[in-house]
Coordinates of C-alpha atoms and ligand atoms in Angstrom, one line a residue:
Chain A
M1 CA -46.4 -9.6 13.5
L2 CA -45.1 -7.3 12.7
N3 CA -47.2 -4.0 12.5
I4 CA -47.0 -2.1 9.7
S5 CA -50.5 -0.7 10.2
G6 CA -50.7 3.0 8.0
I7 CA -47.5 2.4 5.6
Q8 CA -49.1 2.6 1.7
E9 CA -45.2 2.6 0.5
G10 CA -42.4 2.0 1.9
F11 CA -40.2 0.2 5.0
V12 CA -40.4 -1.1 8.0
L13 CA -36.8 -1.5 9.3
D14 CA -37.2 -4.4 12.2
H15 CA -34.5 -5.2 14.8
I16 CA -32.2 -2.6 14.8
Q17 CA -30.0 -2.4 17.9
A18 CA -31.8 -0.5 21.0
G19 CA -30.7 3.2 20.8
M20 CA -29.4 3.1 17.7
S21 CA -33.2 4.4 15.4
L22 CA -31.7 8.1 15.9
R23 CA -28.7 7.4 14.8
L24 CA -30.0 5.5 11.8
Y25 CA -32.8 7.8 11.2
H26 CA -29.6 10.6 10.3
D27 CA -27.3 8.7 8.8
L28 CA -29.9 7.1 6.5
K29 CA -30.8 11.4 5.9
L30 CA -34.5 10.6 6.2
D31 CA -34.5 14.1 7.8
R32 CA -34.2 15.1 4.4
L33 CA -37.0 13.5 3.2
D34 CA -40.4 14.8 3.1
C35 CA -42.7 11.9 4.4
S36 CA -43.8 10.4 8.0
V37 CA -41.4 8.4 9.8
A38 CA -42.4 6.8 12.9
I39 CA -39.5 5.7 15.2
I40 CA -40.2 2.9 17.8
K41 CA -37.6 2.4 20.7
N42 CA -37.0 -0.2 22.8
A43 CA -39.7 -2.3 21.7
R44 CA -39.8 -6.1 22.9
S45 CA -38.1 -8.8 21.5
N46 CA -37.6 -11.9 21.2
K47 CA -34.1 -12.4 19.7
M48 CA -32.9 -9.3 21.4
G49 CA -34.4 -8.8 24.6
K50 CA -34.5 -4.8 23.4
K51 CA -35.2 -3.4 19.8
D52 CA -35.8 -0.4 18.2
I53 CA -38.3 -0.3 14.7
L54 CA -38.4 2.6 12.1
K55 CA -41.5 3.0 10.5
V56 CA -40.7 5.1 6.9
E57 CA -43.4 5.9 4.4
C58 CA -41.5 7.2 0.8
P59 CA -40.9 5.4 -2.1
V60 CA -39.1 2.3 -1.7
E61 CA -36.6 3.6 -4.1
A62 CA -35.9 6.6 -1.9
L63 CA -33.8 4.8 0.6
D64 CA -30.2 3.6 -0.4
L65 CA -29.9 0.3 1.5
D66 CA -26.2 0.1 0.8
I67 CA -25.6 2.7 3.8
L68 CA -28.1 0.3 6.1
G69 CA -26.2 -2.9 5.0
F70 CA -23.0 -0.9 6.4
I71 CA -24.4 0.6 9.7
D72 CA -25.7 -2.3 10.8
H73 CA -26.7 -5.7 8.3
N74 CA -28.4 -7.2 11.5
I75 CA -31.3 -5.2 11.1
T76 CA -34.5 -6.3 9.2
V77 CA -35.8 -4.7 6.1
N78 CA -39.0 -5.2 5.3
V79 CA -40.2 -3.6 2.0
I80 CA -44.2 -2.4 1.6
K81 CA -46.4 -1.6 -1.0
D82 CA -50.0 -1.3 -1.3
S83 CA -49.9 -1.9 2.6
K84 CA -48.8 -5.2 2.7
I85 CA -44.9 -7.0 3.5
V86 CA -44.1 -7.5 -0.5
E87 CA -40.2 -8.4 0.8
K88 CA -38.0 -8.6 3.3
K89 CA -34.7 -8.0 2.2
E90 CA -31.3 -9.3 3.5
L91 CA -29.0 -7.2 4.3
R92 CA -25.3 -7.5 3.0
L93 CA -22.3 -5.4 4.1
P94 CA -21.8 -3.6 0.9
K95 CA -18.2 -3.9 -1.1
M96 CA -17.8 -0.3 -0.9
V97 CA -19.1 3.3 0.8
K98 CA -19.1 6.4 -0.5
N99 CA -19.0 9.5 1.5
V100 CA -20.5 7.8 4.7
I101 CA -17.6 8.4 6.3
S102 CA -14.3 10.0 5.9
C103 CA -10.6 9.0 6.5
K104 CA -9.1 9.6 10.3
N105 CA -5.5 9.3 8.8
P106 CA -3.8 12.9 8.8
R107 CA -1.4 11.7 6.2
C108 CA -4.2 10.6 3.8
I109 CA -4.3 12.5 0.7
T110 CA -8.4 13.0 1.4
S111 CA -7.2 14.8 4.0
I112 CA -6.3 18.1 1.7
E113 CA -7.1 17.1 -2.2
Q114 CA -9.9 19.4 -3.0
E115 CA -13.5 16.9 -3.9
L116 CA -12.4 14.1 -3.6
D117 CA -14.8 11.1 -2.7
Q118 CA -14.2 9.2 0.5
I119 CA -14.3 5.6 -0.6
F120 CA -14.0 2.8 1.8
I121 CA -13.7 -0.5 0.7
L122 CA -14.2 -4.3 2.2
T123 CA -11.2 -6.2 2.4
D124 CA -12.3 -8.4 4.9
E125 CA -15.9 -9.7 5.2
K126 CA -15.3 -12.1 7.7
K127 CA -14.1 -9.8 10.1
E128 CA -15.7 -6.9 8.1
I129 CA -12.9 -4.4 7.8
Y130 CA -13.2 -1.9 5.4
R131 CA -10.2 0.1 4.1
C132 CA -9.7 4.1 3.0
K133 CA -8.8 3.4 -1.1
Y134 CA -6.2 5.7 -0.6
C135 CA -3.9 4.8 2.0
E136 CA -5.6 1.7 3.7
E137 CA -6.3 2.9 6.7
K138 CA -8.5 0.7 8.5
F139 CA -11.7 2.2 9.4
R140 CA -12.6 0.9 12.7
N141 CA -17.1 0.6 12.8
T142 CA -18.1 1.6 16.3
K143 CA -21.5 1.5 15.1
K144 CA -20.9 -2.1 15.5
R145 CA -22.7 -4.2 18.4
Chain B
M1 CA -3.1 1.7 -19.6
R2 CA -1.4 0.7 -16.8
H3 CA -0.5 2.0 -13.6
L4 CA 2.1 0.9 -10.5
M5 CA 0.7 1.9 -7.6
S6 CA 1.8 -1.5 -5.2
P7 CA 4.2 -4.2 -5.6
L8 CA 1.4 -6.5 -5.3
D9 CA -0.3 -4.7 -8.8
F10 CA 1.9 -7.3 -11.1
S11 CA 0.6 -11.3 -10.4
V12 CA 4.4 -13.2 -10.1
D13 CA 3.9 -14.1 -14.3
E14 CA 3.6 -10.4 -14.6
L15 CA 6.8 -9.8 -12.3
D16 CA 8.9 -12.7 -13.4
R17 CA 8.4 -11.1 -16.8
L18 CA 9.3 -7.7 -14.9
L19 CA 12.5 -8.9 -13.9
D20 CA 13.3 -11.0 -17.1
L21 CA 13.2 -7.4 -18.7
A22 CA 15.5 -6.0 -16.5
N23 CA 18.3 -9.0 -16.7
D24 CA 18.4 -8.8 -20.3
I25 CA 18.7 -4.9 -20.0
E26 CA 21.4 -6.1 -17.8
K27 CA 23.2 -7.9 -20.3
H28 CA 22.4 -5.8 -23.7
P29 CA 22.7 -2.3 -22.1
G30 CA 23.0 -1.3 -25.6
K31 CA 19.8 -2.8 -27.0
Y32 CA 17.8 -0.3 -25.5
K33 CA 19.8 2.5 -25.6
H34 CA 17.0 3.9 -28.2
A35 CA 13.9 2.0 -26.8
C36 CA 12.3 5.7 -25.8
D37 CA 13.4 7.8 -28.2
G38 CA 10.9 11.0 -28.6
K39 CA 9.3 10.0 -25.1
K40 CA 9.2 11.7 -21.9
L41 CA 9.2 11.5 -18.1
A42 CA 7.7 13.5 -15.7
A43 CA 9.4 13.4 -12.4
C44 CA 7.3 14.8 -9.9
F45 CA 8.5 14.7 -6.3
Y46 CA 6.4 16.8 -3.8
E47 CA 8.9 16.0 -1.4
P48 CA 12.6 15.5 -2.2
S49 CA 14.0 12.1 -2.4
T50 CA 16.9 12.9 -4.5
R51 CA 18.2 9.3 -4.4
T52 CA 14.9 8.0 -5.8
R53 CA 14.4 11.1 -9.0
L54 CA 17.6 10.7 -10.2
S55 CA 17.4 6.5 -10.4
F56 CA 14.4 7.6 -12.3
E57 CA 16.1 9.7 -14.2
A58 CA 18.6 7.5 -15.2
A59 CA 16.6 4.8 -16.1
M60 CA 14.3 7.1 -18.7
L61 CA 18.0 8.8 -20.4
N62 CA 19.2 5.0 -20.0
L63 CA 16.1 4.5 -22.7
G64 CA 17.5 7.1 -24.9
G65 CA 14.4 9.2 -23.3
S66 CA 14.5 12.3 -21.4
V67 CA 12.7 14.0 -18.2
L68 CA 11.4 16.9 -16.8
G69 CA 9.5 17.3 -13.8
F70 CA 10.2 19.2 -10.1
S71 CA 11.6 18.1 -6.9
S72 CA 10.0 19.9 -4.3
A73 CA 6.3 20.8 -3.4
D74 CA 7.2 24.6 -3.3
S75 CA 8.6 24.3 -6.4
S76 CA 5.3 22.9 -8.0
S77 CA 1.6 24.2 -8.7
A78 CA 1.1 22.6 -5.4
A79 CA 2.5 25.4 -3.4
K80 CA -0.1 27.7 -4.8
G81 CA -3.0 25.3 -4.0
E82 CA -3.6 23.0 -7.4
S83 CA -4.9 19.4 -6.7
V84 CA -3.1 16.3 -7.6
S85 CA -5.9 15.5 -10.0
D86 CA -5.6 18.9 -11.2
T87 CA -2.0 18.6 -12.1
I88 CA -1.7 14.9 -13.5
R89 CA -4.4 16.4 -15.7
V90 CA -1.6 19.2 -16.9
I91 CA 1.2 16.9 -16.9
S92 CA -0.4 14.5 -19.4
C93 CA -0.2 16.8 -21.9
Y94 CA 3.7 17.7 -21.6
A95 CA 4.9 13.7 -20.6
D96 CA 4.1 10.5 -22.1
I97 CA 4.7 8.7 -17.8
C98 CA 5.2 10.0 -14.9
A99 CA 7.2 9.0 -11.4
M100 CA 5.2 10.8 -8.7
R101 CA 6.5 11.2 -5.3
H102 CA 4.1 12.5 -2.4
P103 CA 4.5 12.8 1.1
K104 CA 0.5 12.1 1.5
E105 CA -0.5 8.5 1.2
G106 CA -2.9 7.8 -1.9
A107 CA -2.1 10.7 -4.0
P108 CA -0.4 8.8 -6.8
L109 CA -4.1 6.6 -7.1
V110 CA -6.0 10.1 -7.0
A111 CA -3.4 11.1 -9.6
S112 CA -3.8 7.8 -11.7
Q113 CA -7.6 8.3 -11.6
K114 CA -7.8 11.3 -13.9
S115 CA -4.0 10.9 -15.9
R116 CA -3.9 9.9 -19.5
I117 CA -0.5 8.6 -19.2
P118 CA 1.0 5.6 -17.0
V119 CA 1.5 7.0 -13.1
I120 CA 4.3 5.2 -11.4
N121 CA 4.0 5.8 -7.1
A122 CA 7.3 6.6 -6.6
G123 CA 6.7 6.6 -2.8
D124 CA 3.6 7.8 -1.2
G125 CA 4.5 8.5 2.9
G126 CA 4.3 5.9 5.0
H127 CA 2.5 3.9 2.8
Q128 CA 3.9 2.1 -0.6
H129 CA 7.4 2.0 -2.1
P130 CA 6.8 -0.6 -5.1
T131 CA 10.1 0.1 -6.7
Q132 CA 12.1 0.2 -4.0
T133 CA 10.3 -3.7 -3.9
L134 CA 10.9 -4.1 -7.5
T135 CA 14.4 -3.2 -6.5
D136 CA 14.6 -5.7 -3.8
L137 CA 13.0 -8.7 -5.8
L138 CA 15.3 -8.2 -8.8
T139 CA 18.5 -7.8 -6.4
I140 CA 17.7 -11.4 -4.6
R141 CA 16.6 -13.1 -7.6
S142 CA 19.9 -11.9 -10.2
L143 CA 22.2 -12.4 -7.1
K144 CA 20.5 -16.1 -6.1
G145 CA 19.3 -17.5 -8.8
S146 CA 15.5 -17.7 -7.3
L147 CA 12.7 -15.8 -5.4
S148 CA 12.1 -19.3 -3.4
D149 CA 13.7 -21.3 -0.6
M150 CA 15.4 -19.1 1.5
T151 CA 16.0 -17.0 4.8
I152 CA 15.8 -13.5 5.1
G153 CA 16.7 -11.5 8.0
L154 CA 14.9 -8.8 8.2
C155 CA 16.9 -6.1 10.5
G156 CA 16.1 -2.6 12.5
D157 CA 13.2 -0.8 12.2
L158 CA 11.1 -3.7 11.8
K159 CA 7.8 -1.2 13.3
F160 CA 7.5 1.9 10.3
G161 CA 9.8 0.3 8.0
R162 CA 7.5 -0.2 5.1
T163 CA 10.2 -1.5 2.5
V164 CA 10.0 -4.2 5.1
H165 CA 6.5 -4.6 5.5
S166 CA 6.2 -4.3 1.0
L167 CA 8.9 -7.1 0.7
I168 CA 7.3 -9.5 3.2
N169 CA 4.2 -9.2 1.3
A170 CA 6.3 -9.3 -2.0
L171 CA 8.1 -12.8 -0.8
I172 CA 5.3 -14.8 0.7
R173 CA 4.4 -15.1 -3.1
Y174 CA 7.1 -17.5 -3.4
P175 CA 7.7 -21.3 -1.9
G176 CA 10.2 -22.3 0.9
I177 CA 10.3 -18.4 1.9
H178 CA 11.4 -18.5 5.9
F179 CA 12.0 -15.1 7.3
V180 CA 14.2 -13.9 10.8
L181 CA 12.7 -10.8 12.2
I182 CA 15.4 -9.5 13.8
S183 CA 14.8 -5.7 16.2
P184 CA 14.8 -4.3 19.6
E185 CA 11.5 -5.0 21.3
E186 CA 10.5 -1.1 20.5
L187 CA 11.1 -1.6 17.2
R188 CA 8.9 -4.8 16.5
I189 CA 7.5 -5.6 12.9
P190 CA 2.9 -4.6 13.5
S191 CA 0.5 -7.5 14.5
Y192 CA -1.3 -6.5 11.0
I193 CA 1.7 -8.3 9.2
R194 CA 2.9 -10.7 12.3
E195 CA -1.0 -11.8 12.4
D196 CA -2.8 -10.8 8.8
V197 CA 0.3 -12.3 7.0
L198 CA 2.5 -14.4 8.3
R199 CA 0.6 -16.5 10.7
A200 CA -2.7 -15.9 8.6
G201 CA -0.4 -17.2 5.3
N202 CA 1.2 -20.3 7.8
I203 CA 4.6 -18.4 6.6
P204 CA 7.5 -19.9 9.1
F205 CA 9.1 -16.7 10.4
E206 CA 11.1 -16.2 14.1
E207 CA 11.5 -12.9 16.2
V208 CA 14.8 -12.7 17.8
E209 CA 16.6 -9.4 19.1
R210 CA 20.5 -10.1 18.7
L211 CA 21.1 -10.1 15.2
E212 CA 24.5 -12.4 16.4
D213 CA 21.7 -15.4 17.0
A214 CA 20.4 -15.4 13.6
M215 CA 23.3 -14.7 11.9
P216 CA 24.3 -18.6 10.7
Q217 CA 21.1 -19.4 9.4
L218 CA 20.6 -16.5 6.8
D219 CA 20.8 -16.5 3.0
I220 CA 19.5 -12.9 2.8
L221 CA 20.1 -10.0 5.3
Y222 CA 18.3 -7.3 5.2
M223 CA 19.4 -4.1 6.9
T224 CA 17.1 -1.6 7.2
R225 CA 17.9 2.3 9.0
V226 CA 16.1 3.6 12.2
Q227 CA 14.8 6.7 11.1
K228 CA 14.5 9.9 13.3
E229 CA 11.4 11.2 12.3
R230 CA 9.8 8.3 12.9
F231 CA 10.3 9.0 16.9
F232 CA 8.7 11.5 19.3
N233 CA 11.6 12.0 21.5
E234 CA 14.9 12.4 20.8
E235 CA 16.4 9.8 23.3
D236 CA 14.3 6.6 22.0
Y237 CA 15.9 7.9 18.4
I238 CA 19.5 8.0 20.0
R239 CA 19.1 4.8 22.4
L240 CA 17.2 2.7 19.1
K241 CA 19.6 4.3 16.0
D242 CA 23.0 2.0 16.8
F243 CA 21.0 -0.5 18.3
Y244 CA 22.6 -2.9 15.8
I245 CA 25.8 -2.4 13.7
L246 CA 27.0 -4.8 11.2
T247 CA 30.3 -5.6 11.3
K248 CA 33.3 -7.4 10.0
S249 CA 33.1 -10.0 13.1
K250 CA 29.4 -10.3 12.7
M251 CA 29.9 -11.2 8.8
D252 CA 32.6 -13.8 10.4
L253 CA 29.1 -15.5 11.7
A254 CA 27.3 -15.5 8.3
K255 CA 27.1 -17.9 5.2
E256 CA 29.9 -17.3 2.4
D257 CA 27.2 -16.7 0.4
M258 CA 24.7 -14.8 2.0
L259 CA 23.8 -11.5 0.9
I260 CA 23.5 -7.8 2.3
L261 CA 21.0 -6.0 1.0
H262 CA 20.2 -2.3 2.3
P263 CA 17.5 0.0 0.4
L264 CA 20.1 3.0 1.3
P265 CA 21.0 5.2 2.0
R266 CA 22.9 4.3 6.0
V267 CA 23.7 6.0 8.4
N268 CA 25.4 3.6 10.9
E269 CA 23.7 0.4 10.5
I270 CA 26.8 -1.2 8.2
S271 CA 30.2 -0.5 9.1
I272 CA 32.1 0.8 6.6
E273 CA 34.1 -1.8 6.7
V274 CA 32.0 -4.7 5.1
D275 CA 31.7 -2.7 2.5
D276 CA 34.8 -4.6 0.8
D277 CA 33.0 -7.8 1.9
P278 CA 31.7 -9.6 -1.2
R279 CA 28.5 -10.8 0.0
A280 CA 27.6 -7.1 0.6
A281 CA 25.3 -6.2 -2.1
Y282 CA 23.4 -3.2 -1.2
F283 CA 25.5 -0.9 -4.2
R284 CA 24.8 -3.4 -7.0
Q285 CA 21.1 -3.1 -5.5
V286 CA 21.5 0.3 -6.5
Q287 CA 22.2 -0.7 -9.8
Y288 CA 19.9 -3.0 -9.7
G289 CA 17.1 -0.3 -9.1
V290 CA 17.6 1.6 -12.5
Y291 CA 17.4 -1.4 -14.2
V292 CA 14.5 -2.6 -12.4
R293 CA 12.5 1.1 -13.4
M294 CA 14.2 1.1 -17.0
A295 CA 11.9 -2.1 -17.5
L296 CA 8.8 -0.8 -15.8
I297 CA 8.9 2.5 -18.2
L298 CA 9.6 -0.2 -21.1
T299 CA 6.4 -2.2 -19.5
L300 CA 4.4 0.8 -18.9
L301 CA 4.6 2.3 -22.2
E302 CA 3.5 -1.4 -23.5
I303 CA 7.1 -0.4 -25.5
D304 CA 7.7 -3.2 -28.0
T305 CA 11.1 -4.8 -27.3
S306 CA 11.1 -7.9 -29.5
T307 CA 12.2 -4.9 -32.4
L308 CA 15.0 -4.4 -30.8
S309 CA 18.2 -5.3 -32.0
Y310 CA 21.5 -5.9 -30.7
A311 CA 23.2 -3.6 -33.0
D312 CA 24.3 -0.8 -30.8
K313 CA 25.7 -3.2 -27.8
E314 CA 29.2 -1.9 -28.0
S315 CA 28.5 1.6 -27.4
T316 CA 27.0 1.3 -23.5
G317 CA 28.7 4.0 -20.8
G318 CA 27.0 5.1 -18.1
T319 CA 25.0 2.4 -17.0
Q320 CA 27.4 0.3 -15.2
C321 CA 28.8 0.5 -12.0
Ligands
LIG401 ZN1 -7.1 7.6 4.0

């Protein structure tokens, strides 16, 4: 049973690949939220051997789970309200990610056009391939396990 | 409002209608000579490409429209640092349709998002050049009668040649297409085309190095130029640029009704002695490029061509090669 003690409202992100929790902390922009966060590293896991866990006390609408799905859709998201798990969210690869990653193609218009959103579109769900909306350059997701 | 960014923007049915319109223009150019009276095409060329620009200009002039624009980045507001988004908003006030050439990939798409007029991608870096592909399709369909059931040889720089990649992507939508990919080892088709497009789509293809070996079975031979700017060192370029030279003696191996296509300009890859061969179709291809751009302009401007009359068909002038 997952220990969610101490959280009134928020999330427990479970089954994070060991060593990835700090990176997630930044990618979710948790450093910008005024809330309590517990990072548990290298917890024992039957499924994964070792895993990280993030516990976040915050209003449930404060997190962008689309980004989470893009970073690692194998993470389990437990939504906590009134100190109880009210929902276990399945993460899916988002169809589109905006301003999370940027295009590395020097010939891409995103390299010079001011104030243009960096948009990547999921073009192959099976192979988890995202391509830049503008130049169609493939994004290689090096964060994936 | 519709734009054209990639040759695959049109469904097979829509493409058929576009090519039908182009063929009607070919047959009855006079009928269309006032179809775009009072309309303006903005040719926004951030890098020079005289051939493509003139083809667009000829297309619009043949339709009775007029043309404005610029032909290099340093003569435009881009030199002062204006964004593509801002430029197209301004151009939208001057013209009814825009053809944009840009060295950066995706620039025409950025423009289309902010545009009040249809935008045609006239080539964006190494990414897309849809009107070239439409030209190739119209040429093949007009001279062969269909786009299915044929063996197509693609020869030369298959690695960097975007026209070849686009043509493959466009032709695999038709049944009975067989590709013969003819290139030196260094310039073979990239794996994402070989695996993700050809193998994944169960499209029959073979890869060969010698043009002579492929010649007898081809219905179409699409020659490409090896582009100097794609190479990091001069030696590789010099070694590969004359790898294929299509000569009269090689043409003796070809079918009597094979067609030679080339996106032009050519350098050495087709010997001038081949030009008089009735199978050399590359200059007719240029003419089809004008017809298909005319059809495209009419389609994107949503001009009702059913009300045009044949009355003026005598005084055509200037549209036949
Ligand atoms: Zn890009």
